[in-house]
């Protein structure tokens, strides 16, 4: 007897019982559902929720693979020193990097999916509805936006918080107001700040005190934004050049470093019409605008050089896009169709403000070297307000148009003309 | 100008009345079911704060604070009527709220009805009294800034209630678990919104002071003086020996 028959048998056995959603979920996860709707009119479309989610996961896979190699690369380079002549296959894509990356990052993925899906199953069984696909993308995003060495139990606690408080209490997938992945990231950031920022968390082994080769100094790795926040612009450029920032051979959260792969993923999502290009474009414009304003302030000499904000303010406006999590946030988080703005005009405003506020937090908030996740959460809070006013505006415009269409012939100049002509 | 801008930004976002100091929660939770009602109450709060904070600033400056009565004559300079702050501030606020109530009832009866008991209750809305008391403790230096502070903290409260009202309208048809429906989910939303507003927590703080030339310490001053004295003595000695040589 094959697995398929066994699953089907189990499904029939538990039909109508309390545990039914759990078995149904496994069944539909492995095999296409064999039931069709019998009554009423329906729109048939190929891209159901599951396929939409899978497309996003597909777009995330390059980032994950890059993150795996980068974890190894950063670790060994911190120990042995960075290679003077970088060659992709010799120093980056090799077995050592791969094995270290897999052993550090795969557990994150497993814990994220395992814990999150357990919570989803429990809620489905208690509430008696089918298990929803909503966690598929969140579970993939979470390991990509945390530092390499995040302890697994912290991740588990944060995932439970994020799924229960961020999503299930609102009624599950499609009802949440904040992006669950970002809620998890924010929970980790505020609950365990020492594991989420500083120069000891971005390289595997730094927190455990692994030392450099031939010395007793512990390894460390500061992100580009970390350097800039300390006003150490020369030190940053001495260590990383622009192409390294763009292709992602820099320390950072697991999946956020490679702007190049994120760009590819973003184009893929736009091409498949999963994510909104309006949000992405306007967020890029917003961050460029804020960056330009800051560059202008420096250019005109309105800010003294001893100021703490000088280093980040003088950072070239377009370079904000290729460091830190801005690109990752814009492409994969801001475009979340549930928590983002849902009207076209609203999407422009929503995206623009995300870019604008992200760069503003980066520069002005000494507590957070990276502000993208908070900016997106803040705009998630305001997205319903933006939508409300866009919709009200449309309603008003149409009412006015209707009024004009019906009333014009009775009053005003045209009406006078009409009267004169008829008389 | 710059200080006005900074205070404006700070009191809307960084020291937001709802998310940073958790004031004015009762009407924030109770009157946020519909956006239009929330906008009406928010506007009333902006108005009342914008009027009462500068008025209370005047009261504080010329009546209440230590030595404020000096303008009456030197014999009054020792009085400190600070213990009357609460009751006088509340009196100002209650008067202004009465005024708002009359105006709203006259010009927008529908809003008056939907706000219900919460319009007169603005008088005891802690955000309003909080505005005046923060104005007092933060020593806002002039009436222009006091007006700015009142208006901008009102706008901060307005934004908070606007956002939560829009969210509550959006989740009206969500399948929220039965025990959490109503106030429960509203509290959870408020907490999550607070996480969003953490973006601004601690913003603009900790900018470096301009590096000053260090003033000479007392020890250094003493040393320098001693040196000068020694020098003088040495010169005197020299002069003496020179004279001696001459005399010889």
XYZ file of C-alpha atoms in Angstrom:
671
model
C 0.000 0.000 0.000
C 1.471 3.288 -1.039
C 1.785 6.439 1.002
C -0.973 8.026 -1.019
C -3.572 5.408 -0.116
C -2.476 5.448 3.503
C -2.856 9.220 3.724
C -6.229 9.005 2.054
C -7.360 6.294 4.443
C -6.228 8.295 7.463
C -8.010 11.331 6.106
C -11.257 9.439 5.731
C -10.822 7.845 9.148
C -10.471 11.185 10.913
C -13.041 13.031 8.843
C -15.231 15.115 11.122
C -12.983 14.454 14.105
C -11.043 17.047 15.992
C -7.692 16.138 14.501
C -8.986 16.272 10.921
C -7.239 19.559 9.941
C -3.823 18.116 10.777
C -4.297 15.095 8.510
C -5.863 17.179 5.773
C -2.879 19.517 5.867
C -0.406 16.686 5.367
C -2.539 15.265 2.611
C -2.780 18.496 0.662
C 0.861 19.273 1.301
C 1.948 16.065 -0.411
C -0.777 15.635 -3.024
C -3.057 17.906 -4.988
C -6.526 17.998 -3.431
C -8.947 15.799 -5.300
C -12.079 17.664 -4.326
C -13.807 20.231 -6.469
C -16.393 22.761 -5.452
C -19.873 21.735 -6.441
C -22.092 24.795 -6.309
C -22.086 28.453 -7.148
C -20.072 30.501 -9.618
C -16.293 30.531 -9.251
C -13.268 32.199 -10.688
C -10.743 29.591 -11.686
C -7.142 30.688 -11.367
C -3.901 28.773 -11.331
C -2.228 30.927 -8.710
C -3.831 29.813 -5.496
C -2.379 30.824 -2.146
C -0.016 27.877 -2.061
C 1.474 28.654 -5.436
C 1.890 32.339 -4.550
C 3.757 31.345 -1.416
C 5.935 28.882 -3.319
C 6.921 31.557 -5.822
C 8.130 33.830 -3.035
C 10.071 30.945 -1.486
C 11.635 30.240 -4.860
C 12.737 33.881 -5.030
C 14.260 33.532 -1.560
C 16.282 30.386 -2.234
C 19.249 32.182 -3.908
C 19.529 34.449 -0.861
C 19.527 31.427 1.451
C 22.219 29.606 -0.544
C 24.340 32.744 -0.694
C 23.837 33.178 3.046
C 25.077 29.637 3.677
C 28.305 30.238 1.769
C 28.719 33.731 3.198
C 28.482 32.414 6.768
C 31.452 30.150 6.087
C 33.350 32.817 4.158
C 32.982 35.408 6.927
C 33.958 32.867 9.595
C 37.133 31.622 7.908
C 38.144 35.067 6.692
C 37.806 36.447 10.201
C 40.121 33.694 11.443
C 42.679 33.587 8.623
C 42.391 37.127 7.280
C 40.581 38.222 4.138
C 42.104 37.003 0.862
C 44.053 39.698 -0.937
C 43.057 38.454 -4.376
C 39.458 37.349 -4.125
C 38.380 34.585 -6.462
C 34.808 33.345 -6.301
C 35.427 29.605 -6.597
C 38.582 29.441 -4.571
C 37.519 31.478 -1.577
C 33.752 31.548 -1.587
C 32.133 28.490 -3.129
C 34.008 25.675 -1.464
C 33.250 22.736 0.802
C 34.476 24.288 4.026
C 32.199 27.288 3.648
C 29.304 25.096 2.617
C 29.587 22.686 5.517
C 29.949 25.437 8.099
C 27.052 27.356 6.563
C 24.788 24.333 6.481
C 25.532 23.370 10.069
C 24.807 26.875 11.355
C 21.936 27.995 9.152
C 19.966 24.842 8.494
C 19.092 24.490 12.221
C 17.667 28.029 12.084
C 15.476 27.069 9.146
C 14.369 23.838 10.796
C 13.514 25.510 14.120
C 11.682 28.318 12.384
C 9.545 25.972 10.292
C 9.135 23.348 12.990
C 8.016 25.629 15.801
C 5.906 27.835 13.551
C 4.084 24.937 11.956
C 3.460 23.286 15.333
C 1.775 26.489 16.513
C -0.237 26.645 13.278
C -1.348 23.015 13.676
C -2.386 23.519 17.297
C -4.451 26.569 16.370
C -6.021 24.794 13.413
C -7.039 21.860 15.589
C -8.441 24.070 18.358
C -10.307 26.389 16.023
C -11.379 23.540 13.763
C -10.380 25.009 10.420
C -7.906 23.835 7.809
C -4.210 24.553 8.363
C -3.332 27.707 6.466
C -0.367 28.151 4.167
C 0.519 31.523 5.641
C 3.527 30.353 7.558
C 5.388 28.997 4.537
C 6.896 32.350 3.554
C 7.294 33.649 7.108
C 9.165 30.506 8.087
C 11.610 31.089 5.245
C 12.009 34.817 5.901
C 12.756 34.465 9.610
C 16.119 32.639 9.335
C 17.181 35.081 6.634
C 16.745 38.200 8.763
C 18.487 37.089 11.958
C 22.228 37.015 12.706
C 24.023 33.719 12.054
C 24.550 32.734 15.660
C 21.067 33.426 17.032
C 20.493 30.759 19.727
C 17.823 28.327 18.645
C 15.720 28.642 21.791
C 15.511 32.419 21.339
C 14.364 31.905 17.788
C 11.762 29.404 18.991
C 10.397 31.805 21.636
C 10.257 34.644 19.131
C 8.528 32.494 16.538
C 5.872 31.456 19.052
C 5.319 35.107 19.975
C 5.210 36.233 16.378
C 2.810 33.571 15.186
C 0.455 33.708 18.166
C 0.352 37.451 18.945
C 1.234 38.686 15.488
C -1.097 36.497 13.486
C -3.299 33.876 15.114
C -5.103 36.205 17.526
C -6.267 38.209 14.523
C -7.766 35.115 12.946
C -4.847 33.667 11.044
C -3.429 34.121 7.566
C -4.603 37.199 5.754
C -5.968 38.944 8.841
C -2.785 40.091 10.577
C -1.898 43.778 10.759
C 1.877 43.477 11.186
C 4.176 41.333 9.095
C 4.763 38.227 11.284
C 8.392 37.791 10.204
C 9.149 41.368 11.197
C 7.229 40.975 14.455
C 9.533 38.045 15.232
C 12.590 40.120 14.313
C 11.385 43.032 16.463
C 10.703 40.698 19.389
C 14.228 39.291 19.158
C 15.704 42.765 18.836
C 13.989 44.220 21.875
C 14.109 41.109 24.058
C 17.713 40.038 23.420
C 19.527 43.135 22.138
C 22.994 41.780 22.876
C 22.420 38.925 20.440
C 21.026 41.174 17.732
C 23.521 44.006 17.346
C 27.148 44.865 17.926
C 30.237 43.523 16.200
C 30.142 40.065 17.765
C 26.986 38.587 16.304
C 27.473 38.770 12.546
C 30.263 36.203 12.262
C 29.837 32.601 13.325
C 31.887 31.830 16.417
C 32.589 35.428 17.432
C 30.261 35.284 20.405
C 31.760 31.968 21.518
C 35.211 33.530 21.540
C 36.910 31.831 18.584
C 40.301 33.470 18.140
C 42.164 34.644 15.072
C 44.845 32.413 13.616
C 48.132 32.928 15.397
C 46.870 35.376 17.998
C 44.706 35.531 21.083
C 42.326 38.195 19.746
C 38.763 37.034 19.380
C 37.291 37.331 15.907
C 34.690 39.979 15.184
C 32.968 41.492 12.219
C 31.297 44.882 12.085
C 28.626 45.627 9.521
C 29.003 48.547 7.148
C 26.343 50.480 9.027
C 28.056 49.684 12.314
C 31.250 51.305 11.062
C 29.347 54.330 9.823
C 27.370 54.741 13.038
C 30.673 55.009 14.879
C 31.774 57.670 12.415
C 34.533 55.384 11.110
C 34.005 55.996 7.391
C 37.651 55.473 6.397
C 37.820 52.178 8.288
C 34.712 50.971 6.488
C 35.995 51.790 3.003
C 39.365 50.258 3.857
C 37.676 46.970 4.651
C 34.871 46.744 2.101
C 34.678 48.176 -1.393
C 31.531 48.927 -3.346
C 31.430 45.720 -5.386
C 31.742 43.661 -2.203
C 28.791 45.549 -0.749
C 26.736 45.050 -3.887
C 27.453 41.341 -4.308
C 27.192 40.750 -0.587
C 30.550 39.507 0.706
C 30.026 41.496 3.905
C 28.841 40.582 7.418
C 25.147 40.946 8.100
C 21.992 38.958 8.700
C 21.929 35.644 6.868
C 20.078 36.556 3.701
C 20.240 40.309 3.500
C 23.788 40.927 2.301
C 23.659 40.259 -1.422
C 21.860 43.129 -3.108
C 22.531 41.488 -6.462
C 20.576 38.310 -5.671
C 17.824 40.302 -3.984
C 17.535 42.357 -7.154
C 17.172 39.171 -9.191
C 14.566 37.861 -6.753
C 12.709 41.158 -6.926
C 12.649 41.109 -10.729
C 11.375 37.522 -10.594
C 8.578 38.558 -8.209
C 7.630 41.518 -10.405
C 7.716 39.337 -13.511
C 5.421 36.743 -11.942
C 3.208 39.601 -10.635
C 3.413 38.309 -7.069
C 4.848 41.464 -5.538
C 3.882 45.047 -6.250
C 6.398 46.988 -8.345
C 4.781 50.203 -7.134
C 5.841 49.548 -3.551
C 9.369 48.540 -4.549
C 9.901 51.523 -6.851
C 8.462 54.076 -4.475
C 10.440 52.675 -1.530
C 13.648 52.981 -3.551
C 12.688 56.552 -4.469
C 11.890 57.346 -0.839
C 15.235 56.147 0.445
C 17.069 57.991 -2.331
C 15.157 61.181 -1.491
C 16.030 61.019 2.197
C 19.635 60.167 1.357
C 19.818 63.158 -0.980
C 18.422 65.460 1.699
C 21.098 64.306 4.148
C 23.841 64.636 1.524
C 22.562 68.141 0.826
C 22.725 69.046 4.513
C 26.353 67.942 4.592
C 27.130 69.652 1.292
C 25.828 73.014 2.475
C 27.719 72.662 5.736
C 24.644 72.809 7.967
C 25.979 70.109 10.222
C 29.334 70.332 12.019
C 31.853 67.581 11.473
C 32.093 66.562 15.116
C 28.388 65.625 15.113
C 27.576 61.985 15.699
C 25.318 61.928 12.658
C 27.984 63.256 10.280
C 29.362 59.861 9.224
C 26.018 58.444 8.160
C 24.766 61.715 6.726
C 27.733 62.032 4.395
C 27.281 58.429 3.187
C 26.447 58.625 -0.537
C 22.690 58.529 -0.977
C 22.547 55.587 -3.376
C 24.871 53.457 -1.288
C 22.188 53.183 1.384
C 20.456 50.770 -0.966
C 23.295 48.268 -1.174
C 24.160 47.930 2.504
C 22.178 46.512 5.380
C 18.701 45.135 5.029
C 17.094 47.932 3.032
C 16.978 46.044 -0.287
C 15.811 42.831 1.372
C 13.125 44.651 3.322
C 11.845 46.532 0.281
C 11.659 43.468 -1.957
C 10.393 40.773 0.389
C 8.816 42.478 3.408
C 7.313 45.769 2.324
C 5.508 44.051 -0.533
C 3.621 41.699 1.786
C 0.107 41.900 0.293
C -1.644 41.394 3.631
C -0.042 44.074 5.755
C 0.866 46.530 3.034
C -1.333 49.141 1.476
C -3.894 47.687 -0.876
C -4.864 50.575 -3.124
C -2.605 51.647 -5.984
C -2.273 55.239 -4.854
C -1.815 54.021 -1.279
C 1.040 51.759 -2.385
C 3.000 54.742 -3.691
C 2.632 56.625 -0.405
C 3.269 53.531 1.709
C 6.411 52.532 -0.172
C 7.811 56.045 -0.305
C 7.437 56.502 3.447
C 9.106 53.131 4.114
C 12.218 54.166 2.224
C 12.155 57.648 3.699
C 11.784 56.548 7.324
C 14.283 53.664 6.998
C 17.097 55.999 6.047
C 15.954 58.515 8.648
C 16.151 55.902 11.430
C 19.546 54.733 10.201
C 20.947 58.219 10.454
C 19.142 59.758 13.408
C 18.662 56.866 15.776
C 21.889 55.916 17.517
C 20.148 52.993 19.233
C 19.398 51.153 16.005
C 22.078 50.781 13.375
C 19.424 49.323 11.103
C 15.926 50.774 10.878
C 14.318 49.033 7.942
C 12.344 46.466 9.894
C 10.997 49.139 12.244
C 10.102 51.455 9.370
C 8.131 48.689 7.682
C 6.351 47.832 10.945
C 5.485 51.499 11.434
C 4.066 51.777 7.946
C 2.156 48.516 8.454
C 0.462 50.332 11.318
C -0.459 53.247 9.074
C -1.328 51.272 5.932
C -5.043 50.929 6.850
C -5.213 54.695 7.448
C -3.684 55.424 4.045
C -6.076 52.980 2.395
C -9.034 54.468 4.199
C -8.309 57.945 2.882
C -7.547 56.766 -0.651
C -10.865 54.911 -0.734
C -12.744 57.884 0.730
C -11.099 60.126 -1.867
C -12.272 57.841 -4.663
C -15.782 57.732 -3.236
C -15.903 61.514 -3.079
C -14.552 61.890 -6.602
C -17.164 59.555 -7.999
C -19.977 61.206 -6.066
C -18.869 64.530 -7.471
C -18.704 63.143 -10.982
C -22.196 61.703 -10.588
C -23.487 64.981 -9.213
C -21.962 66.904 -12.108
C -23.391 64.476 -14.607
C -26.918 64.779 -13.275
C -27.043 68.360 -12.089
C -25.108 70.233 -14.757
C -27.985 70.439 -17.221
C -30.180 72.104 -14.574
C -27.908 74.865 -13.275
C -24.818 76.755 -14.411
C -23.831 78.209 -17.762
C -24.558 75.158 -19.847
C -28.039 74.988 -18.394
C -28.591 78.647 -19.239
C -27.504 77.961 -22.792
C -29.795 74.980 -22.982
C -32.673 77.060 -21.703
C -31.933 79.850 -24.161
C -31.776 77.389 -27.022
C -35.019 75.692 -26.124
C -36.864 78.959 -25.555
C 13.041 78.047 14.195
C 15.126 74.887 14.555
C 14.023 74.377 18.140
C 10.390 74.717 17.050
C 10.876 72.036 14.402
C 12.670 69.760 16.828
C 9.990 70.113 19.506
C 7.275 69.539 16.902
C 8.853 66.328 15.622
C 9.736 65.133 19.102
C 6.311 65.548 20.614
C 4.498 63.944 17.676
C 6.684 60.888 17.198
C 9.329 60.410 19.858
C 7.324 61.375 22.954
C 4.032 60.263 21.498
C 1.261 60.708 24.072
C -0.101 57.207 23.541
C 2.884 55.046 22.651
C 5.662 56.652 24.667
C 3.930 57.752 27.881
C 0.632 55.843 27.609
C -1.654 58.775 28.379
C -5.215 59.272 27.235
C -5.807 55.550 26.869
C -9.463 55.451 27.938
C -10.936 57.486 25.114
C -8.263 56.107 22.771
C -9.576 52.593 23.382
C -13.250 53.475 23.606
C -13.831 55.891 20.718
C -11.698 54.186 18.079
C -14.311 51.999 16.441
C -14.894 54.310 13.474
C -12.449 56.554 11.659
C -14.822 59.509 11.368
C -15.555 59.582 15.112
C -11.873 59.154 15.899
C -11.031 62.102 13.665
C -13.626 64.247 15.467
C -12.287 63.385 18.914
C -8.698 63.757 17.749
C -9.424 67.225 16.392
C -11.085 68.176 19.679
C -8.034 66.978 21.602
C -5.684 68.959 19.340
C -7.786 72.068 19.877
C -8.071 71.694 23.640
C -4.354 70.951 24.035
C -3.441 73.825 21.731
C -5.449 76.268 23.842
C -4.886 74.965 27.351
C -1.117 74.460 27.251
C -0.280 78.110 26.454
C -2.970 79.326 28.880
C -1.561 77.133 31.609
C 1.908 78.299 30.664
C 0.794 81.860 31.414
C -0.760 80.745 34.712
C 2.381 78.871 35.633
C 4.671 81.725 34.676
C 2.796 84.582 36.355
C 0.943 82.909 39.219
C 2.121 79.497 40.255
C 5.841 78.922 40.091
C 8.309 79.921 42.761
C 8.625 83.708 42.769
C 6.103 84.122 39.959
C 4.208 86.797 41.879
C 7.173 89.172 41.920
C 5.395 91.383 39.364
C 2.917 92.365 42.124
C 5.667 93.852 44.213
C 8.805 92.808 46.040
C 6.849 91.659 49.122
C 5.201 88.882 47.059
C 8.452 87.495 45.618
C 8.673 84.681 48.179
C 5.348 83.032 47.399
C 5.250 79.641 45.718
C 1.722 78.640 44.681
C 2.886 75.455 42.917
C 0.532 73.339 45.034
C -2.387 74.956 43.184
C -1.197 73.713 39.769
C -3.522 70.750 39.480
C -6.693 72.520 40.392
C -6.005 75.590 38.260
C -4.913 73.555 35.247
C -8.022 71.407 35.507
C -10.180 74.519 35.763
C -8.726 75.893 32.532
C -9.167 72.547 30.814
C -12.764 72.110 31.984
C -13.653 75.570 30.698
C -12.159 74.888 27.288
C -13.869 71.518 27.050
C -17.209 73.140 27.820
C -16.529 75.551 24.992
C -15.696 72.734 22.574
C -18.799 70.851 23.626
C -21.050 73.816 22.918
C -19.426 74.423 19.535
C -19.596 70.772 18.475
C -23.209 70.428 19.589
C -24.140 73.506 17.592
C -22.273 72.751 14.364
C -22.085 68.956 14.185
C -24.873 67.243 16.115
C -24.065 63.875 14.550
C -20.476 64.002 15.792
C -21.778 65.199 19.162
C -23.995 62.145 19.405
C -21.372 59.661 18.301
C -18.774 61.009 20.728
C -21.328 60.723 23.509
C -19.964 60.877 27.022
C -16.347 61.023 25.813
C -16.552 64.634 24.696
C -17.164 66.063 28.188
C -14.761 63.438 29.470
C -11.916 65.119 27.563
C -11.848 67.314 30.665
C -10.424 64.392 32.599
C -8.475 62.949 29.677
C -5.029 62.381 31.127
C -3.362 63.338 27.843
C -4.696 66.900 28.252
C -3.655 67.376 31.868
C -0.462 65.482 31.026
C 0.326 68.017 28.325
C 0.106 70.882 30.807
C 2.092 69.066 33.487
C 4.839 68.041 31.050
C 4.950 71.663 29.934
C 5.581 72.590 33.584
C 8.189 69.931 34.361
C 10.087 70.295 31.094
C 10.402 74.054 31.678
C 9.237 75.111 28.244
C 10.810 78.564 27.955
C 8.290 80.693 26.054
C 4.652 80.828 25.058
C 5.346 80.118 21.387
C 7.003 76.824 22.241
C 4.200 76.036 24.701
C 1.652 76.504 21.917
C 3.781 74.355 19.604
C 4.046 71.668 22.298
C 0.282 71.599 22.861
C -0.576 71.381 19.174
C 2.059 68.796 18.326
C 1.356 66.436 21.199
C -2.299 66.731 20.188
C -1.342 65.736 16.649
C 0.576 62.763 18.027
C -2.512 61.584 19.907
C -4.638 62.256 16.825
C -2.365 60.106 14.635
C -2.480 57.268 17.154
C -6.262 57.191 17.391
C -6.595 57.609 13.623
C -4.321 54.639 12.944
C -6.004 52.363 15.447
C -9.461 53.331 14.195
C -8.467 52.439 10.632
C -7.021 49.138 11.825
C -10.167 48.321 13.798
C -12.293 49.087 10.762
C -10.068 46.786 8.722
C -10.246 43.861 11.148
C -13.965 44.213 11.762
C -14.670 41.070 9.742
C -11.612 39.129 10.872
C -12.109 35.866 12.644
C -10.755 36.986 16.011
C -11.064 34.320 18.740
C -14.219 34.999 20.745
C -12.590 35.783 24.121
C -10.421 38.456 22.520
C -13.080 40.280 20.559
C -13.533 43.945 21.380
C -11.235 45.412 23.973
C -8.854 42.427 24.171
C -7.729 42.591 20.570
C -7.562 46.384 20.831
C -5.034 46.105 23.632
C -2.970 43.668 21.547
C -3.131 46.023 18.550
C -2.002 48.901 20.752
C 0.989 46.884 21.901
C 1.941 45.965 18.351
C 1.555 49.586 17.257
C 3.858 50.480 20.128
C 6.508 48.211 18.560
C 6.081 50.130 15.310
C 6.481 53.442 17.108
C 9.682 52.138 18.699
C 11.268 53.291 15.431
C 11.464 56.724 16.965
C 12.394 55.696 20.511
C 15.620 57.431 21.446
C 15.884 59.199 18.119
C 17.919 62.419 17.905
C 19.474 61.755 21.304
C 23.127 61.632 22.167
C 24.494 64.014 19.580
C 28.001 65.058 20.487
C 28.638 68.370 22.190
C 31.106 70.564 20.337
C 34.596 69.764 21.634
C 35.493 72.564 24.053
C 38.985 73.772 24.831
C 39.498 72.392 28.302
C 39.555 75.145 30.901
C 42.719 75.207 33.034
C 42.152 73.348 36.282
C 42.908 74.934 39.636
C 46.030 72.806 40.090
C 47.390 74.009 36.775
C 46.577 77.601 37.683
C 48.439 77.206 40.975
C 51.431 75.666 39.251
C 51.514 78.485 36.761
C 51.354 81.064 39.539
C 54.135 79.334 41.434
C 56.239 79.268 38.291
C 55.692 82.982 37.760
C 56.674 83.729 41.348
C 59.824 81.615 41.074
C 60.685 83.361 37.857
C 60.288 86.745 39.498
C 62.407 85.695 42.443
C 65.047 84.374 40.083
C 65.015 87.637 38.154
C 65.267 89.577 41.401
C 68.192 87.417 42.439
C 69.821 88.094 39.115
C 69.239 91.806 39.516
C 70.662 91.711 43.007
C 73.783 89.826 41.926
C 74.164 92.222 38.993
C 73.968 95.167 41.351
C 76.510 93.547 43.621
C 78.859 93.125 40.691
C 78.325 96.744 39.773
C 78.942 97.878 43.333
C 82.152 95.946 43.439
